[in-house]
Each structure stands twice: as structure tokens, then as C-alpha cells.
Amino acid sequence: MAWDFETEPGFQQKLDWMEGFVREKVEPLGLLGIHPYDVKNPRRNALVRPLQDEVKRQGLWACHLGPELGGQGYGQVKLGLMNEILGGASFAPIVFGCQAPDTGNAEIIAHYGTPEQKTRYLEPLLQNEIVSAFSMTEPQGGSDPTSFVTSAEFDGECWVINGEKWFSTNGKWADFLIVMAVTDPDAPRHERMSMFIVPVDTPGVEILRNVGVYGQENGSESYIRYTDVRIPGDHLLGERGGAFAISQTRLGGGRVHHAMRTVGSCKRLLDAMSRRAVSRKTRTGTIADYQSVQMQIADSYIELEQFKLFVLKTAWMIDKHQDYRKVRKDIAAIKALMPKVYHDIAQRCIHIHGSLGVSNEMPFVGNLIGSMVMGIADGPTEVHKVTVAKQHLRAYRDIEDPMFPDYSLIERRARAEQMYDPVEEITEAAE
């Protein structure tokens, strides 16, 4: 029986190195007013490139990728433990070459791209020479692909794209976009769309505005309009009509990484509220001496540990089955649980810090907004709960219980008495 809660010593050494490196060298970058994805900024590159080189020397660059693409081929459990460390620092994912949405976009091109697409787009993306955006959601349809109206028509040589996309993360920094568009409107719902690589400088690609999540000074969530955007026929990714299946392949692993980065953020929040609790003086001691504060600390610790174990169990299942579809229920479950755990711990941290907690001198309100983002990004919580329920109920669909099912106490008692009738006979004989 293989069942273990320990990390192998060799990999634990790597995690320990990451912990110190991120804390000492990477976290400060987030306070300098530069953006991790602004790869055309000389100052950004002068600061980030040496750190990326250091990560490469440690053999920890782009570990989500297989060796054939320059990664280590780490499974989801190891990636989860790494992402827990990366979760609290805005520059950490890009310093380690595993930043969203580039990781998912790279996975798509690696799996479905042509050799020419891999040379032109994948190779520079993996080296962080460029960044990309996933242009999927729409203003009128949100994240529901079956409601999309952005279209792509083939004219014999080129694909012509028309429509609008909303919240294309990092579109303002991207060299290319991966766009989901309707190519076969009369096909079954999940076979209507195809996926394309669209260079940002293609005529007709217009960024209407860059939206910021509330509290951000400079937004990078792009609202993009596509007007008669013509791209070569070979910029189709995968098969025509295959966008929905491709997107599910992309999002499965990404949701696990989101969850583990959230674990890292929650750990920092728990650490901050604990430090504040034992240092904030009152008339009779510290606020840590009050049971109400102790309850908040205890609830945060319990919820965080439960969530982390659930995420790691899900990562372990992905490693075991090597098939996201077989782990779909648990991936959806951790995605649904993530925003609540994050929100509750962030709210308690703010409350324990009092007025300082809600001020712009602390990052905690950003965490609170971040928890709400996690309830929307990659599909809203309600959609994932529906997935969990549907997947769970599959095992029960063939059951046809009578009016009074066999688990009723009357039925169970009757079976028990029938099973142990010989005992009664033996007892009567002895008497």
C-alpha cells in the first residue's frame, strides 16, 4: 500500500531553495511599479532575466513541460507544491517560466500545433521572449462557449474573424492571441467552434480598452474587437470544430495550479493574521488572548489544511490516471471550493488587522478581490458545482428504488432478523 504525506528529500531541497529565493529576490519586484508581462520594457528585463537564468541553473524552469520542450516533466503533485510557493509573489510564476495564461497556451500549441506554429510561436513563448493571451470569453456570453457569437469563416485561403472578446488577460502585452470562434454554427453545440492563433498586429485587431480588476491602477484585461481579421489558413489550431475539447485540456491542469497558488496566498494571510494577533496590544494583553480571535485563527488553519489536502489528492489522481477527464469531478470541486476558502481567510485577516487591514498600506483587500476573481475565472463557481453534482450522480442513474427503499430501517431490520435467525434458534435450544 502506497500512501505517504512526505516529500522526497531531494525535491524538498528544491522547494526549500525556492522558498528563500522567492522571498528574498522575487517578491521585491512586485513593489517597483513594473509589470511582469511587459517583456518589451528594458528595465523589467534587466531585473527579471538574471533571476530566470538562476532558476534555469537550478533546473526549475518551466517544470510543467516535458523534457522534449525544455521542462522537467514534473507531475501535478510536484507542480502543486511548487505553485504553493509561487502563489504569494506576483513575479514568481514568470521568473520560473510557468505563468498563466502562457502555460496553458503553450500546452495547446505543444499538443495541437503544427511544426511551423511551434517554431514561430511556441519556442519564443517558452523562453518568455514574448507573452500571449487567451481570447475566449465574450461580453454577451461570459465564459459559456455555447453562447459565443464571434465567427471565423474560411474564404478558400484565409480565415476571416469578426466579433468581440472580453477580459483577454494580458492582451495589451501579448504578441499573439489564441482565439475561440464559431466556424460551424449548425453543428452540435460543442462542435461549433474552432481555435486560432492570431498575431496581435494583424489588421482589424483592435483593443478597445484595457480593464483593471478593481483596485488596480493599470488594467491588463483587454476588451478586443475583431473586424475582418484575416489570418492564414494554417493558423487553425487542431481540428476544425475541436475548440471545446482543446480548451478543456488547457483548463484542467491550470485549475489545479490556480488552487495551489491560492494555498500559497492563504498561507501568507494566515501568517499575517497570526503575527498581528500576538503583537497587537490591548488593555489586558494581546488580541490573541481573546477567544473570538482564536476561533478565527483556528477556522482559517482548518480550512486551509483541508483545502490543501484536497488539491494535492486531486493532483495525485491526475498523475495516476494521466487523463483530466477521469478527474473532472475533483478538479471542478477544488475550483468551486477555492474562492470560499480564499475569501473567508482574507476577510478574517482584514478584520484582525482592523483599520490597517482595509487600508492601501496592506495588500489584503487585493486578496479579497482576488478571491472573487477566483470565483469567476475559468468558469463561475456555480458551473463547477453543477459539474460535481452531475459527475457524482452518474453512479446512481441506474438505481430504481421502490417507494420504501431497501435502506429504510424497517427493511434493514427485517434483513438483520432473517440473517441472525440461527442465533435465535441456538439460544432457544440452550434454554
Coordinates of C-alpha atoms in Angstrom, one line a residue:
M1 CA 0.0 0.0 0.0
A2 CA 1.5 3.3 -1.1
W3 CA 0.2 6.2 1.0
D4 CA 2.5 9.0 2.1
F5 CA 2.4 12.6 3.2
E6 CA 6.1 13.3 2.9
T7 CA 8.1 14.9 0.2
E8 CA 11.2 13.0 -1.0
P9 CA 14.3 14.7 0.4
G10 CA 15.8 15.7 -3.0
F11 CA 12.8 17.5 -4.1
Q12 CA 12.3 19.1 -0.6
Q13 CA 15.7 20.7 -1.1
K14 CA 14.5 22.3 -4.3
L15 CA 11.4 23.5 -2.5
D16 CA 13.5 25.0 0.3
W17 CA 15.7 26.8 -2.2
M18 CA 12.6 28.1 -4.0
E19 CA 11.1 29.4 -0.7
G20 CA 14.2 31.5 0.1
F21 CA 14.7 32.6 -3.5
V22 CA 11.2 33.8 -3.9
R23 CA 11.0 35.6 -0.6
E24 CA 14.4 37.3 -0.9
K25 CA 14.8 38.1 -4.6
V26 CA 11.4 37.7 -6.4
E27 CA 8.9 39.3 -4.0
P28 CA 10.5 42.8 -4.1
L29 CA 10.0 43.0 -7.8
G30 CA 6.3 43.4 -7.3
L31 CA 6.8 46.7 -5.4
L32 CA 8.8 48.5 -8.2
G33 CA 5.9 49.6 -10.4
I34 CA 6.7 47.4 -13.3
H35 CA 4.6 44.7 -14.8
P36 CA 5.7 41.0 -15.0
Y37 CA 4.4 40.6 -18.6
D38 CA 5.8 43.8 -20.1
V39 CA 8.6 41.9 -22.0
K40 CA 9.4 45.0 -24.1
N41 CA 10.4 47.0 -21.0
P42 CA 14.2 47.2 -20.8
R43 CA 14.2 47.8 -17.0
R44 CA 11.9 44.8 -16.4
N45 CA 14.1 42.6 -18.5
A46 CA 17.3 43.8 -16.8
L47 CA 15.8 42.7 -13.4
V48 CA 14.0 39.6 -14.5
R49 CA 16.3 37.9 -16.9
P50 CA 19.1 37.2 -14.4
L51 CA 16.6 35.7 -12.0
Q52 CA 15.2 33.5 -14.8
D53 CA 18.8 32.4 -15.6
E54 CA 19.3 31.4 -11.9
V55 CA 16.1 29.3 -12.0
K56 CA 17.3 27.6 -15.1
R57 CA 20.6 26.8 -13.5
Q58 CA 18.7 25.1 -10.7
G59 CA 16.8 23.0 -13.2
L60 CA 13.4 24.5 -12.2
W61 CA 12.5 26.4 -15.4
A62 CA 9.1 25.6 -17.0
C63 CA 8.7 22.5 -14.9
H64 CA 5.1 22.0 -16.2
L65 CA 6.6 20.9 -19.5
G66 CA 8.1 17.6 -20.6
P67 CA 11.8 17.3 -21.3
E68 CA 11.1 17.5 -25.1
L69 CA 10.0 21.1 -24.6
G70 CA 12.8 22.1 -22.1
G71 CA 10.9 21.3 -18.9
Q72 CA 11.4 18.7 -16.2
G73 CA 8.3 16.6 -16.8
Y74 CA 7.2 17.0 -13.2
G75 CA 3.8 15.6 -12.3
Q76 CA 0.9 17.6 -10.9
V77 CA 1.8 16.8 -7.2
K78 CA 5.3 18.3 -7.6
L79 CA 3.9 21.2 -9.6
G80 CA 1.3 21.8 -6.9
L81 CA 3.9 22.0 -4.2
M82 CA 5.9 24.4 -6.3
N83 CA 2.9 26.6 -7.1
E84 CA 2.2 26.9 -3.4
I85 CA 5.5 28.8 -3.0
L86 CA 4.9 30.8 -6.2
G87 CA 1.4 31.9 -5.2
G88 CA 2.3 34.8 -3.0
A89 CA 4.6 36.8 -5.3
S90 CA 3.3 38.5 -8.5
F91 CA 6.6 38.0 -10.4
A92 CA 7.2 34.4 -9.2
P93 CA 5.4 32.5 -11.9
I94 CA 7.1 34.4 -14.7
V95 CA 10.5 34.1 -13.1
F96 CA 10.0 30.3 -13.1
G97 CA 8.5 30.2 -16.6
C98 CA 5.1 28.9 -15.5
Q99 CA 2.9 31.9 -15.8
A100 CA -0.7 31.9 -16.8
P101 CA -2.1 32.2 -19.4
D102 CA 1.1 31.4 -21.3
T103 CA 1.4 27.9 -19.7
G104 CA -2.0 26.9 -21.0
N105 CA -1.4 28.4 -24.4
A106 CA 1.9 26.7 -24.7
E107 CA 0.2 23.4 -23.8
I108 CA -2.3 23.9 -26.6
I109 CA 0.4 24.6 -29.2
A110 CA 2.5 21.8 -27.9
H111 CA -0.4 19.3 -28.3
Y112 CA -2.2 20.6 -31.3
G113 CA 0.2 23.0 -33.1
T114 CA 1.9 22.3 -36.4
P115 CA 5.8 22.3 -36.6
E116 CA 5.6 25.8 -38.1
Q117 CA 3.4 27.1 -35.3
K118 CA 5.7 25.6 -32.7
T119 CA 8.8 27.3 -34.3
R120 CA 7.1 30.7 -34.7
Y121 CA 5.1 30.9 -31.5
L122 CA 5.8 28.2 -29.0
E123 CA 9.6 28.4 -28.8
P124 CA 9.8 32.2 -28.0
L125 CA 6.8 31.8 -25.7
L126 CA 8.6 29.1 -23.7
Q127 CA 11.7 31.3 -23.3
N128 CA 9.5 34.3 -22.2
E129 CA 10.8 36.3 -25.1
I130 CA 7.1 37.0 -25.8
V131 CA 3.8 36.6 -23.9
S132 CA 0.3 35.6 -25.1
A133 CA -3.4 35.9 -24.3
F134 CA -6.3 33.5 -24.4
S135 CA -9.1 35.4 -26.1
M136 CA -12.2 33.3 -25.2
T137 CA -14.9 35.0 -23.1
E138 CA -17.4 37.4 -24.7
P139 CA -19.3 40.4 -23.4
Q140 CA -22.7 38.9 -24.0
G141 CA -21.9 35.2 -23.3
G142 CA -19.4 35.3 -20.5
S143 CA -17.4 32.1 -20.3
D144 CA -20.2 29.8 -21.7
P145 CA -18.7 28.7 -25.1
T146 CA -22.1 27.6 -26.4
S147 CA -23.2 31.3 -26.3
F148 CA -20.3 32.7 -28.3
V149 CA -21.0 34.6 -31.5
T150 CA -17.5 35.6 -32.6
S151 CA -17.2 33.9 -36.0
A152 CA -14.5 32.7 -38.3
E153 CA -15.3 32.0 -42.0
F154 CA -12.9 30.3 -44.4
D155 CA -12.7 32.1 -47.8
G156 CA -10.5 29.5 -49.5
E157 CA -7.2 30.8 -48.4
C158 CA -7.7 32.7 -45.1
W159 CA -9.8 32.7 -42.0
V160 CA -11.8 35.9 -41.5
I161 CA -12.7 36.6 -37.9
N162 CA -15.4 39.0 -36.7
G163 CA -16.6 39.6 -33.2
E164 CA -15.7 40.9 -29.7
K165 CA -13.9 39.3 -26.8
W166 CA -13.9 40.4 -23.2
F167 CA -11.2 40.0 -20.4
S168 CA -8.5 38.6 -22.6
T169 CA -5.8 38.6 -19.9
N170 CA -2.6 40.4 -20.8
G171 CA -3.8 41.2 -24.3
K172 CA -2.0 44.6 -24.0
W173 CA 1.3 42.8 -23.6
A174 CA 0.7 39.9 -26.0
D175 CA 2.4 39.2 -29.3
F176 CA -0.3 36.7 -30.2
L177 CA -3.8 35.7 -29.2
I178 CA -5.4 32.3 -29.1
V179 CA -9.0 33.0 -30.2
M180 CA -12.0 30.7 -30.0
A181 CA -14.6 31.4 -32.7
V182 CA -17.7 29.8 -34.3
T183 CA -16.8 28.1 -37.5
D184 CA -19.8 25.7 -37.9
P185 CA -22.9 27.3 -36.4
D186 CA -25.2 24.4 -37.4
A187 CA -23.0 21.7 -35.8
P188 CA -23.7 20.2 -32.4
R189 CA -23.2 22.7 -29.6
H190 CA -19.8 21.5 -28.6
E191 CA -18.5 21.1 -32.1
R192 CA -19.4 24.6 -33.4
M193 CA -16.1 26.3 -32.5
S194 CA -12.5 26.3 -33.6
M195 CA -9.3 27.7 -32.2
F196 CA -6.9 30.0 -33.9
I197 CA -3.5 31.8 -33.5
V198 CA -3.9 35.5 -34.2
P199 CA -0.9 37.8 -34.2
V200 CA -1.8 41.0 -32.3
D201 CA -0.5 43.2 -35.1
T202 CA -2.9 41.7 -37.6
P203 CA -5.1 44.4 -39.3
G204 CA -8.5 44.5 -37.7
V205 CA -7.4 43.5 -34.2
E206 CA -8.4 46.4 -32.0
I207 CA -8.0 46.6 -28.3
L208 CA -10.9 48.8 -27.3
R209 CA -9.7 49.3 -23.7
N210 CA -7.7 47.5 -21.0
V211 CA -9.8 46.8 -18.0
G212 CA -8.4 46.6 -14.5
V213 CA -9.7 44.4 -11.7
Y214 CA -11.0 46.8 -9.0
G215 CA -8.1 48.4 -7.2
Q216 CA -5.6 48.0 -10.0
E217 CA -4.0 51.2 -11.3
N218 CA -3.3 49.9 -14.8
G219 CA -5.6 47.3 -16.3
S220 CA -4.4 44.4 -18.4
E221 CA -7.7 42.6 -19.1
S222 CA -8.2 43.5 -22.7
Y223 CA -11.6 44.2 -24.4
I224 CA -10.8 43.3 -28.1
R225 CA -12.8 43.8 -31.3
Y226 CA -12.0 41.7 -34.3
T227 CA -13.1 43.3 -37.6
D228 CA -12.5 41.3 -40.8
V229 CA -9.3 39.9 -39.3
R230 CA -7.6 37.8 -41.9
I231 CA -5.2 35.1 -40.8
P232 CA -3.6 32.3 -43.0
G233 CA -5.5 29.0 -43.2
D234 CA -2.6 27.3 -41.4
H235 CA -3.3 29.3 -38.2
L236 CA -6.0 26.9 -37.2
L237 CA -5.1 25.0 -34.0
G238 CA -6.0 21.3 -34.1
E239 CA -9.1 20.2 -36.0
R240 CA -12.0 22.4 -37.2
G241 CA -14.7 22.2 -34.6
G242 CA -12.4 21.0 -31.9
A243 CA -12.1 24.1 -29.7
F244 CA -14.2 23.0 -26.8
A245 CA -12.2 19.8 -26.3
I246 CA -8.9 21.7 -26.7
S247 CA -10.0 24.3 -24.1
Q248 CA -10.9 21.6 -21.6
T249 CA -7.4 20.1 -22.0
R250 CA -5.9 23.5 -21.4
L251 CA -8.0 24.4 -18.3
G252 CA -7.8 21.2 -16.4
G253 CA -4.2 21.5 -15.2
G254 CA -4.4 25.2 -14.9
R255 CA -7.2 25.0 -12.3
V256 CA -5.0 22.8 -10.1
H257 CA -2.2 25.3 -10.4
H258 CA -4.6 28.2 -9.6
A259 CA -5.7 26.2 -6.5
M260 CA -2.2 25.6 -5.2
R261 CA -1.2 29.2 -5.8
T262 CA -4.3 30.1 -3.7
V263 CA -3.0 27.8 -1.0
G264 CA 0.2 29.9 -1.0
S265 CA -1.7 33.1 -0.8
C266 CA -3.8 31.8 2.1
K267 CA -0.7 30.7 4.0
R268 CA 0.6 34.2 3.8
L269 CA -2.7 35.6 5.1
L270 CA -2.8 33.1 8.0
D271 CA 0.8 34.0 8.8
A272 CA 0.0 37.8 8.8
M273 CA -3.1 37.5 10.9
S274 CA -1.3 35.3 13.4
R275 CA 1.6 37.8 13.7
R276 CA -0.9 40.6 14.2
A277 CA -2.9 38.7 16.8
V278 CA 0.1 38.1 19.1
S279 CA 1.6 41.6 18.6
R280 CA -1.5 43.9 18.8
K281 CA -1.8 45.1 22.4
T282 CA -5.0 45.6 24.3
R283 CA -5.7 46.7 27.9
T284 CA -5.4 43.1 29.2
G285 CA -2.7 41.6 26.9
T286 CA -2.9 40.9 23.1
I287 CA -5.9 40.3 20.9
A288 CA -4.6 36.7 20.5
D289 CA -5.8 36.2 24.1
Y290 CA -9.5 36.6 23.0
Q291 CA -11.4 33.5 22.1
S292 CA -13.1 35.3 19.2
V293 CA -9.7 35.9 17.6
Q294 CA -8.6 32.3 18.4
M295 CA -11.7 31.0 16.6
Q296 CA -10.8 32.9 13.5
I297 CA -7.2 31.6 13.6
A298 CA -8.4 28.1 14.1
D299 CA -11.1 28.2 11.4
S300 CA -8.5 29.6 8.9
Y301 CA -6.0 26.9 9.7
I302 CA -8.5 24.1 9.5
E303 CA -10.0 25.3 6.2
L304 CA -6.6 25.8 4.7
E305 CA -5.3 22.4 5.6
Q306 CA -8.4 20.7 4.3
F307 CA -8.3 22.6 1.0
K308 CA -4.6 21.9 0.5
L309 CA -5.0 18.1 1.1
F310 CA -8.0 18.1 -1.4
V311 CA -5.9 19.9 -4.0
L312 CA -2.9 17.5 -3.6
K313 CA -5.2 14.5 -3.7
T314 CA -6.6 15.8 -7.0
A315 CA -3.1 16.4 -8.4
W316 CA -2.2 12.9 -7.3
M317 CA -5.2 11.5 -9.2
I318 CA -4.2 13.4 -12.4
D319 CA -0.7 11.9 -12.1
K320 CA -2.2 8.4 -11.6
H321 CA -4.7 8.5 -14.4
Q322 CA -2.9 10.8 -16.9
D323 CA -6.4 11.8 -18.1
Y324 CA -8.1 15.0 -16.9
R325 CA -11.5 13.6 -17.9
K326 CA -11.2 10.9 -15.2
V327 CA -10.6 13.6 -12.6
R328 CA -13.1 16.1 -13.8
K329 CA -15.3 15.9 -10.7
D330 CA -12.5 16.6 -8.3
I331 CA -11.0 19.4 -10.5
A332 CA -14.4 21.1 -10.5
A333 CA -14.7 20.6 -6.8
I334 CA -11.5 22.3 -5.9
K335 CA -12.3 25.1 -8.3
A336 CA -15.7 25.6 -6.6
L337 CA -14.1 25.4 -3.1
M338 CA -11.2 27.7 -3.8
P339 CA -12.9 31.1 -3.8
K340 CA -14.7 30.4 -0.5
V341 CA -11.6 29.3 1.4
Y342 CA -9.6 32.3 0.0
H343 CA -12.4 34.8 0.7
D344 CA -13.0 33.6 4.3
I345 CA -9.3 33.6 5.3
A346 CA -8.7 37.0 3.6
Q347 CA -11.8 38.5 5.3
R348 CA -10.6 37.3 8.8
C349 CA -7.1 38.7 8.1
I350 CA -8.5 42.1 7.2
H351 CA -10.7 42.1 10.3
I352 CA -7.9 41.1 12.7
H353 CA -5.8 44.0 11.3
G354 CA -8.6 46.5 11.9
S355 CA -8.3 49.8 10.1
L356 CA -4.8 48.9 8.9
G357 CA -6.3 45.8 7.2
V358 CA -8.6 47.9 4.9
S359 CA -6.0 50.5 4.1
N360 CA -4.0 50.7 1.0
E361 CA -0.9 50.1 3.1
M362 CA -1.7 46.4 3.3
P363 CA -2.4 44.0 0.4
F364 CA -5.3 42.2 2.0
V365 CA -8.2 43.9 0.2
G366 CA -6.5 42.8 -3.0
N367 CA -6.6 39.3 -1.7
L368 CA -10.3 39.7 -1.0
I369 CA -10.9 40.9 -4.6
G370 CA -8.7 38.1 -5.8
S371 CA -10.9 35.5 -4.1
M372 CA -13.9 36.9 -6.0
V373 CA -11.9 36.7 -9.2
M374 CA -11.2 33.0 -8.5
G375 CA -15.0 32.5 -8.3
I376 CA -15.3 33.8 -11.9
A377 CA -12.1 33.0 -13.7
D378 CA -12.1 29.7 -15.7
G379 CA -15.8 29.4 -15.2
P380 CA -18.1 30.6 -12.4
T381 CA -18.4 28.6 -9.2
E382 CA -22.0 27.6 -10.0
V383 CA -20.9 25.9 -13.2
H384 CA -18.3 23.8 -11.4
K385 CA -20.8 22.8 -8.7
V386 CA -23.2 21.6 -11.4
T387 CA -20.3 19.5 -12.9
V388 CA -19.6 18.0 -9.5
A389 CA -23.2 17.0 -9.0
K390 CA -23.7 15.6 -12.5
Q391 CA -20.4 13.6 -12.3
H392 CA -21.3 12.3 -8.8
L393 CA -24.9 11.3 -9.8
R394 CA -23.8 9.2 -12.7
A395 CA -23.2 6.3 -10.5
Y396 CA -26.8 6.4 -9.2
R397 CA -28.7 6.9 -12.5
D398 CA -29.5 3.2 -13.0
I399 CA -30.9 2.7 -9.5
E400 CA -34.6 2.3 -9.3
D401 CA -35.6 2.3 -5.6
P402 CA -39.2 1.3 -4.6
M403 CA -41.4 3.6 -2.7
F404 CA -39.7 2.4 0.5
P405 CA -36.1 1.8 -0.4
D406 CA -34.0 -1.0 1.0
Y407 CA -32.0 1.3 3.2
S408 CA -35.1 2.1 5.3
L409 CA -34.9 0.9 8.9
I410 CA -37.8 -1.4 8.5
E411 CA -36.2 -3.2 5.5
R412 CA -32.8 -3.3 7.2
R413 CA -34.2 -4.7 10.5
A414 CA -36.1 -7.4 8.6
R415 CA -32.9 -8.5 6.8
A416 CA -30.9 -8.5 10.0
E417 CA -33.5 -10.7 11.7
Q418 CA -33.5 -13.1 8.8
M419 CA -29.7 -13.2 8.8
Y420 CA -29.5 -14.0 12.5
D421 CA -32.4 -16.4 12.8
P422 CA -30.0 -19.3 13.5
V423 CA -28.7 -17.3 16.6
E424 CA -32.3 -17.2 17.9
E425 CA -32.7 -21.0 17.4
I426 CA -29.5 -21.7 19.2
T427 CA -30.5 -19.5 22.1
E428 CA -33.9 -21.2 22.3
A429 CA -32.3 -24.6 22.3
A430 CA -29.9 -23.7 25.1
E431 CA -32.8 -22.5 27.2

